[in-house]
Amino acid sequence: MILTLKSGVSKKGIDDVVRQIKKLKLKAHLSQGTEKVIIGVIGPNAAIHREIFEGLEAIEAITAISKPYKLVSREFKKSDTIFNVRGVKIGGPAITLIAGPCSVDKKESLFEIANAVKQAGAQILRGGAFKPRTSPYQFQGHGYKALRWLQQTRQMTRLPIITEVMDPRHVSTVARYADILQIGARNAQNFFLLKEVGKAKKPVMLKRGMAMTIEEWLLAAEYIAAHGNHEIIMCERGIRTYETATRFTLDLNAVPLLKQLTHLPVFVDPSHGVGVRELIPAMARAAVAAGADGLIVEVHRSPTEALSDGHQALLPAQFAQMVGELRKVAAALGRTL
Ligand code: PEP
Ligand code: MN
């Protein structure tokens, strides 16, 4: 339920409404615009208390949110969410490029890849320290050592970093190193993890689970928002279908659909979505054409030596060429990259 307060409402008027919300054991999410104050009333069966709010002097209008997800819905907030990560704007007209290795393997290699992707136009560096691998016998990531390498690479290149967090117990530590916390497809409905990153003071990229519907995905984002963190990137990374010729099926339907349903920025990961190096640039172009606010792409200087996902890593030169093509698509749509 959204409460729109009367224009020029006093601080006391706002406080009275918030007090009433808390008395009902509901949560108040205040959004103070230039003209109006809007309060989202969130909690189980919030709507049954509508009459109580109708009786309050400060209230101008009450609107129900029809969707099961509330804070992340377009109904709750009409304007696009835009936030800043060390000077890089996420959301809005500029398209953000994130690139780097699947997993951080060696410090020197990370530094070299970071420089190359930066030169090609990437604004944020990716690199996994804790890797969710299908088999327990595959490389699991260098863990904390890799986080320190990422931090050192940020110091040298000034590129903000995104890295995956898999365990609720790791969130506070990973958040000390990362500029964006990545929730991977395999953990997209790990609700304890979602609650924990909801309490973190760092933006979160929520990848789509490989068998998740759009509504389940938005409800996963709602877990993060409901715990206080509203800086969330939705990232389409391919879903599982009957097709086995590509690694997953990149669901680009999700891009324009999410832009309707949520105010959050929408990114696309063509690397995991396709899983075939040669096909990635085409799907990256298609993602930008579909309205994506950003891309996250795997790049490695020597894919055969990569400890994970080498088969889908672009070489730095291929990445640079792709960026040139993406710039043309973005320009045709009146966006920058
Ligand atoms: C990754 O980004 O390397 C990764 C494991 O992605 P996903 O969770 O989308 O599979
Ligand atoms: Mn990967």
Coordinates of C-alpha atoms and ligand atoms in Angstrom, one line a residue:
M1 CA 0.0 0.0 0.0
I2 CA 1.3 3.4 -0.9
L3 CA 0.4 6.5 1.1
T4 CA 0.7 9.8 -0.7
L5 CA 0.8 12.6 1.8
K6 CA -0.7 16.1 1.4
S7 CA 1.5 18.7 -0.2
G8 CA 3.4 20.8 2.4
V9 CA 2.8 18.2 5.1
S10 CA 4.7 19.0 8.3
K11 CA 7.5 16.8 9.8
K12 CA 5.1 16.1 12.7
G13 CA 2.4 15.0 10.1
I14 CA 4.9 12.5 8.6
D15 CA 6.1 11.3 12.0
D16 CA 2.5 10.6 13.0
V17 CA 1.9 8.4 10.0
V18 CA 5.2 6.5 10.5
R19 CA 4.3 6.0 14.2
Q20 CA 1.0 4.5 13.2
I21 CA 2.6 2.2 10.7
K22 CA 5.1 0.9 13.3
K23 CA 2.3 0.5 15.8
L24 CA 0.7 -2.0 13.4
K25 CA 4.0 -3.8 13.2
L26 CA 4.4 -2.8 9.5
K27 CA 7.4 -1.2 7.8
A28 CA 7.5 2.3 6.5
H29 CA 9.6 3.1 3.4
L30 CA 9.7 6.8 3.0
S31 CA 10.4 8.4 -0.4
Q32 CA 10.7 12.2 -0.2
G33 CA 10.2 13.7 -3.7
T34 CA 10.5 17.4 -4.6
E35 CA 6.7 17.8 -4.5
K36 CA 5.2 14.9 -2.6
V37 CA 6.1 12.6 0.3
I38 CA 5.2 9.0 -0.4
I39 CA 5.3 6.2 2.2
G40 CA 5.3 2.5 1.2
V41 CA 3.5 0.5 3.9
I42 CA 4.9 -3.0 3.8
G43 CA 4.2 -6.1 5.7
P44 CA 1.8 -9.1 5.9
N45 CA -1.7 -8.0 5.1
A46 CA -0.9 -4.3 5.2
A47 CA -4.0 -3.5 3.1
I48 CA -6.4 -4.7 5.8
H49 CA -5.4 -1.6 7.8
R50 CA -6.4 0.8 5.0
E51 CA -9.3 2.4 7.1
I52 CA -6.9 3.4 9.9
F53 CA -4.8 5.4 7.4
E54 CA -7.9 6.9 5.8
G55 CA -8.6 8.5 9.1
L56 CA -5.2 10.3 9.3
E57 CA -5.1 14.1 8.6
A58 CA -1.8 14.0 6.6
I59 CA -3.0 11.5 4.0
E60 CA -4.1 12.6 0.6
A61 CA -4.4 9.3 -1.2
I62 CA -4.0 5.5 -0.7
T63 CA -3.0 3.2 -3.5
A64 CA -2.8 -0.6 -3.4
I65 CA 0.2 -2.3 -5.0
S66 CA -1.4 -5.1 -7.0
K67 CA 1.8 -7.1 -7.5
P68 CA 3.2 -9.6 -4.8
Y69 CA 6.5 -7.7 -4.9
K70 CA 6.1 -4.2 -3.6
L71 CA 9.3 -2.0 -3.1
V72 CA 10.9 -3.1 -6.4
S73 CA 7.7 -2.6 -8.4
R74 CA 7.1 0.2 -10.9
E75 CA 3.9 0.8 -9.1
F76 CA 5.8 1.8 -6.0
K77 CA 8.3 4.0 -7.8
K78 CA 7.7 5.4 -11.3
S79 CA 11.1 6.8 -12.0
D80 CA 14.1 4.6 -12.9
T81 CA 16.5 3.8 -10.0
I82 CA 19.9 5.3 -10.6
F83 CA 22.8 4.9 -8.2
N84 CA 26.5 5.5 -8.1
V85 CA 29.3 3.0 -7.7
R86 CA 32.6 5.0 -7.1
G87 CA 31.6 7.5 -9.7
V88 CA 30.1 5.0 -12.2
K89 CA 26.4 5.6 -12.7
I90 CA 24.2 2.5 -12.8
G91 CA 20.8 2.9 -14.5
G92 CA 19.8 6.0 -16.5
P93 CA 20.8 6.8 -20.1
A94 CA 24.4 5.7 -19.9
I95 CA 25.0 1.9 -20.5
T96 CA 27.4 0.3 -18.0
L97 CA 30.0 -2.2 -19.1
I98 CA 31.4 -4.7 -16.6
A99 CA 34.1 -7.1 -17.8
G100 CA 36.8 -9.4 -16.5
P101 CA 37.7 -13.0 -15.9
C102 CA 35.1 -15.6 -14.6
S103 CA 37.4 -16.4 -11.7
V104 CA 40.4 -14.6 -10.4
D105 CA 43.3 -17.0 -11.1
K106 CA 46.6 -15.1 -10.9
K107 CA 47.3 -11.6 -9.7
E108 CA 49.3 -10.7 -12.7
S109 CA 46.7 -12.0 -15.1
L110 CA 43.9 -10.1 -13.3
F111 CA 45.8 -6.9 -13.5
E112 CA 46.6 -7.4 -17.2
I113 CA 42.9 -8.2 -18.0
A114 CA 41.7 -5.2 -15.9
N115 CA 44.0 -2.8 -17.9
A116 CA 42.9 -4.3 -21.2
V117 CA 39.1 -4.1 -20.5
K118 CA 39.5 -0.6 -19.1
Q119 CA 41.2 0.5 -22.2
A120 CA 38.4 -1.0 -24.3
G121 CA 35.8 1.0 -22.3
A122 CA 34.8 -1.2 -19.4
Q123 CA 33.9 0.8 -16.3
I124 CA 33.8 -2.0 -13.7
L125 CA 35.9 -5.1 -13.2
R126 CA 34.4 -8.5 -12.6
G127 CA 36.2 -11.5 -11.0
G128 CA 35.1 -14.4 -8.9
A129 CA 36.9 -15.2 -5.6
F130 CA 34.3 -17.7 -4.4
K131 CA 33.1 -19.8 -7.3
P132 CA 29.8 -21.8 -7.4
R133 CA 31.0 -24.9 -9.3
T134 CA 28.8 -27.7 -10.4
S135 CA 31.4 -30.3 -9.4
P136 CA 33.1 -30.3 -6.0
Y137 CA 36.3 -31.4 -7.8
Q138 CA 36.5 -28.2 -9.9
F139 CA 38.4 -25.1 -8.9
Q140 CA 36.4 -23.4 -6.1
G141 CA 38.1 -20.0 -6.3
H142 CA 41.1 -18.5 -4.4
G143 CA 38.8 -17.0 -1.8
Y144 CA 40.1 -14.2 0.4
K145 CA 43.4 -14.1 -1.4
A146 CA 41.6 -13.3 -4.6
L147 CA 39.6 -10.5 -2.8
R148 CA 42.9 -8.9 -1.9
W149 CA 44.1 -9.2 -5.5
L150 CA 40.9 -7.5 -6.6
Q151 CA 41.4 -4.7 -4.1
Q152 CA 45.0 -4.2 -5.3
T153 CA 43.8 -4.2 -8.9
R154 CA 41.2 -1.5 -8.1
Q155 CA 43.9 0.6 -6.5
M156 CA 46.0 0.4 -9.6
T157 CA 43.3 0.7 -12.3
R158 CA 40.7 2.7 -10.4
L159 CA 38.1 0.2 -11.7
P160 CA 35.4 -0.6 -9.1
I161 CA 34.9 -4.3 -8.6
I162 CA 32.1 -6.8 -8.5
T163 CA 32.5 -10.2 -7.0
E164 CA 30.2 -13.1 -6.0
V165 CA 29.3 -13.8 -2.4
M166 CA 27.9 -17.3 -1.8
D167 CA 27.7 -17.7 2.0
P168 CA 25.6 -15.5 4.3
R169 CA 28.6 -15.7 6.8
H170 CA 30.9 -14.1 4.2
V171 CA 28.7 -11.1 3.4
S172 CA 30.3 -8.5 5.8
T173 CA 33.8 -9.5 4.8
V174 CA 33.2 -9.6 1.0
A175 CA 31.4 -6.3 1.3
R176 CA 34.6 -4.7 2.7
Y177 CA 36.4 -5.5 -0.6
A178 CA 33.7 -5.4 -3.2
D179 CA 31.9 -2.4 -4.7
I180 CA 29.0 -4.5 -5.9
L181 CA 28.0 -7.9 -4.4
Q182 CA 27.1 -10.5 -7.0
I183 CA 24.4 -13.1 -6.1
G184 CA 24.9 -15.9 -8.6
A185 CA 22.2 -17.8 -10.4
R186 CA 22.6 -20.8 -8.2
N187 CA 22.0 -18.7 -5.1
A188 CA 19.3 -16.5 -6.4
Q189 CA 16.7 -18.0 -4.1
N190 CA 18.9 -18.5 -1.1
F191 CA 16.7 -16.4 1.1
F192 CA 19.2 -16.2 4.1
L193 CA 21.8 -14.9 1.7
L194 CA 19.3 -12.4 0.2
K195 CA 18.4 -11.1 3.7
E196 CA 22.1 -10.7 4.6
V197 CA 23.0 -8.7 1.4
G198 CA 19.8 -6.7 2.1
K199 CA 21.5 -5.5 5.3
A200 CA 24.8 -4.8 3.6
K201 CA 25.7 -1.2 2.6
K202 CA 26.8 -2.2 -0.9
P203 CA 24.8 -2.5 -4.2
V204 CA 23.8 -6.0 -5.2
M205 CA 23.7 -7.6 -8.6
L206 CA 21.0 -10.3 -8.5
K207 CA 21.5 -12.8 -11.3
R208 CA 18.4 -14.7 -12.5
G209 CA 18.2 -18.3 -11.3
M210 CA 18.3 -20.7 -14.2
A211 CA 14.8 -22.0 -13.5
M212 CA 13.3 -18.8 -12.1
T213 CA 10.2 -17.1 -13.4
I214 CA 10.2 -13.3 -13.7
E215 CA 7.9 -13.1 -10.7
E216 CA 10.1 -15.3 -8.5
W217 CA 13.1 -13.3 -9.5
L218 CA 11.4 -10.0 -8.6
L219 CA 10.4 -11.5 -5.3
A220 CA 14.0 -12.4 -4.6
A221 CA 14.9 -8.8 -5.3
E222 CA 12.1 -7.8 -2.9
Y223 CA 13.9 -9.8 -0.1
I224 CA 16.9 -7.6 -0.6
A225 CA 14.9 -4.3 -0.7
A226 CA 12.7 -5.3 2.3
H227 CA 15.9 -5.6 4.4
G228 CA 16.9 -2.1 3.6
N229 CA 19.1 -2.3 0.5
H230 CA 17.5 -0.6 -2.5
E231 CA 20.5 -0.6 -4.8
I232 CA 19.8 -3.7 -6.8
I233 CA 20.8 -4.6 -10.4
M234 CA 18.7 -7.3 -12.0
C235 CA 20.9 -9.5 -14.4
E236 CA 19.4 -11.8 -17.0
R237 CA 22.0 -14.6 -17.6
G238 CA 20.1 -17.3 -19.4
I239 CA 17.5 -19.9 -18.4
R240 CA 17.4 -23.6 -18.8
T241 CA 15.2 -24.8 -21.7
Y242 CA 15.2 -28.0 -23.7
E243 CA 17.9 -26.5 -26.0
T244 CA 21.4 -27.9 -25.4
A245 CA 23.2 -26.4 -28.4
T246 CA 24.0 -23.3 -26.3
R247 CA 24.9 -23.4 -22.6
F248 CA 21.6 -21.7 -21.5
T249 CA 18.9 -19.8 -23.4
L250 CA 19.3 -16.0 -23.0
D251 CA 15.9 -14.7 -22.3
L252 CA 15.9 -11.3 -23.8
N253 CA 12.1 -11.0 -23.3
A254 CA 13.0 -10.3 -19.7
V255 CA 14.6 -7.0 -20.5
P256 CA 11.7 -5.0 -21.8
L257 CA 9.4 -6.9 -19.5
L258 CA 11.4 -6.0 -16.4
K259 CA 11.6 -2.4 -17.5
Q260 CA 7.8 -2.3 -17.3
L261 CA 7.5 -4.2 -14.0
T262 CA 10.4 -2.7 -12.0
H263 CA 12.3 0.6 -11.6
L264 CA 15.5 -1.3 -11.0
P265 CA 18.3 -1.3 -13.6
V266 CA 18.4 -4.3 -15.9
F267 CA 21.7 -5.9 -17.0
V268 CA 22.4 -8.8 -19.3
D269 CA 25.2 -11.4 -19.1
P270 CA 25.6 -12.8 -22.6
S271 CA 28.6 -14.9 -21.6
H272 CA 26.7 -17.4 -19.4
G273 CA 23.5 -16.9 -21.4
V274 CA 25.1 -18.3 -24.5
G275 CA 28.3 -20.1 -23.3
V276 CA 29.8 -20.0 -26.8
R277 CA 32.5 -17.4 -27.4
E278 CA 31.7 -16.6 -31.0
L279 CA 28.0 -16.0 -30.3
I280 CA 28.5 -13.5 -27.4
P281 CA 29.0 -10.2 -29.3
A282 CA 25.7 -10.8 -31.3
M283 CA 23.7 -11.4 -28.1
A284 CA 25.4 -8.4 -26.4
R285 CA 24.3 -6.2 -29.3
A286 CA 20.8 -7.7 -29.0
A287 CA 20.7 -7.0 -25.3
V288 CA 21.6 -3.3 -25.8
A289 CA 19.0 -3.1 -28.6
A290 CA 16.4 -4.6 -26.2
G291 CA 17.0 -1.8 -23.7
A292 CA 19.5 -3.3 -21.2
D293 CA 21.1 -0.8 -18.8
G294 CA 24.4 -2.7 -18.7
L295 CA 26.3 -5.8 -19.6
I296 CA 28.6 -8.1 -17.7
V297 CA 31.0 -10.0 -19.9
E298 CA 33.8 -12.6 -19.3
V299 CA 37.2 -11.7 -20.7
H300 CA 40.5 -13.5 -20.4
R301 CA 43.9 -12.9 -21.9
S302 CA 44.6 -16.6 -22.2
P303 CA 41.3 -18.5 -22.1
T304 CA 42.9 -22.0 -22.3
E305 CA 44.6 -21.3 -19.0
A306 CA 41.5 -19.9 -17.3
L307 CA 40.5 -21.9 -14.2
S308 CA 36.8 -21.6 -15.1
D309 CA 34.6 -20.7 -18.1
G310 CA 37.6 -20.3 -20.4
H311 CA 35.5 -21.6 -23.3
Q312 CA 33.2 -18.5 -23.2
A313 CA 35.8 -15.9 -22.4
L314 CA 36.4 -13.2 -25.0
L315 CA 40.0 -12.2 -25.8
P316 CA 40.7 -8.6 -24.9
A317 CA 40.8 -7.7 -28.6
Q318 CA 37.5 -9.4 -29.3
F319 CA 36.0 -7.5 -26.3
A320 CA 37.3 -4.2 -27.7
Q321 CA 35.8 -4.9 -31.1
M322 CA 32.5 -5.8 -29.5
V323 CA 32.5 -2.5 -27.5
G324 CA 32.9 -0.6 -30.8
E325 CA 29.8 -2.3 -32.2
L326 CA 27.8 -1.8 -29.0
R327 CA 28.5 1.9 -29.1
K328 CA 26.8 2.1 -32.6
V329 CA 23.7 0.3 -31.3
A330 CA 23.6 2.5 -28.2
A331 CA 24.0 5.6 -30.2
A332 CA 21.1 4.5 -32.5
L333 CA 18.9 4.4 -29.4
G334 CA 20.0 7.7 -28.0
R335 CA 22.1 6.1 -25.3
T336 CA 25.8 6.4 -24.4
L337 CA 28.3 3.7 -23.7
Ligands
PEP1 C1 29.7 -16.0 -13.0 O1 29.4 -14.8 -13.1 O2 30.9 -16.5 -13.2 C2 28.7 -17.0 -12.6 C3 28.9 -18.1 -12.0 O3 27.5 -16.6 -13.1 P1 26.0 -17.3 -12.9 O4 25.7 -17.3 -11.4 O5 25.1 -16.5 -13.7 O6 26.1 -18.7 -13.4
MN2 MN 31.6 -17.7 -15.2

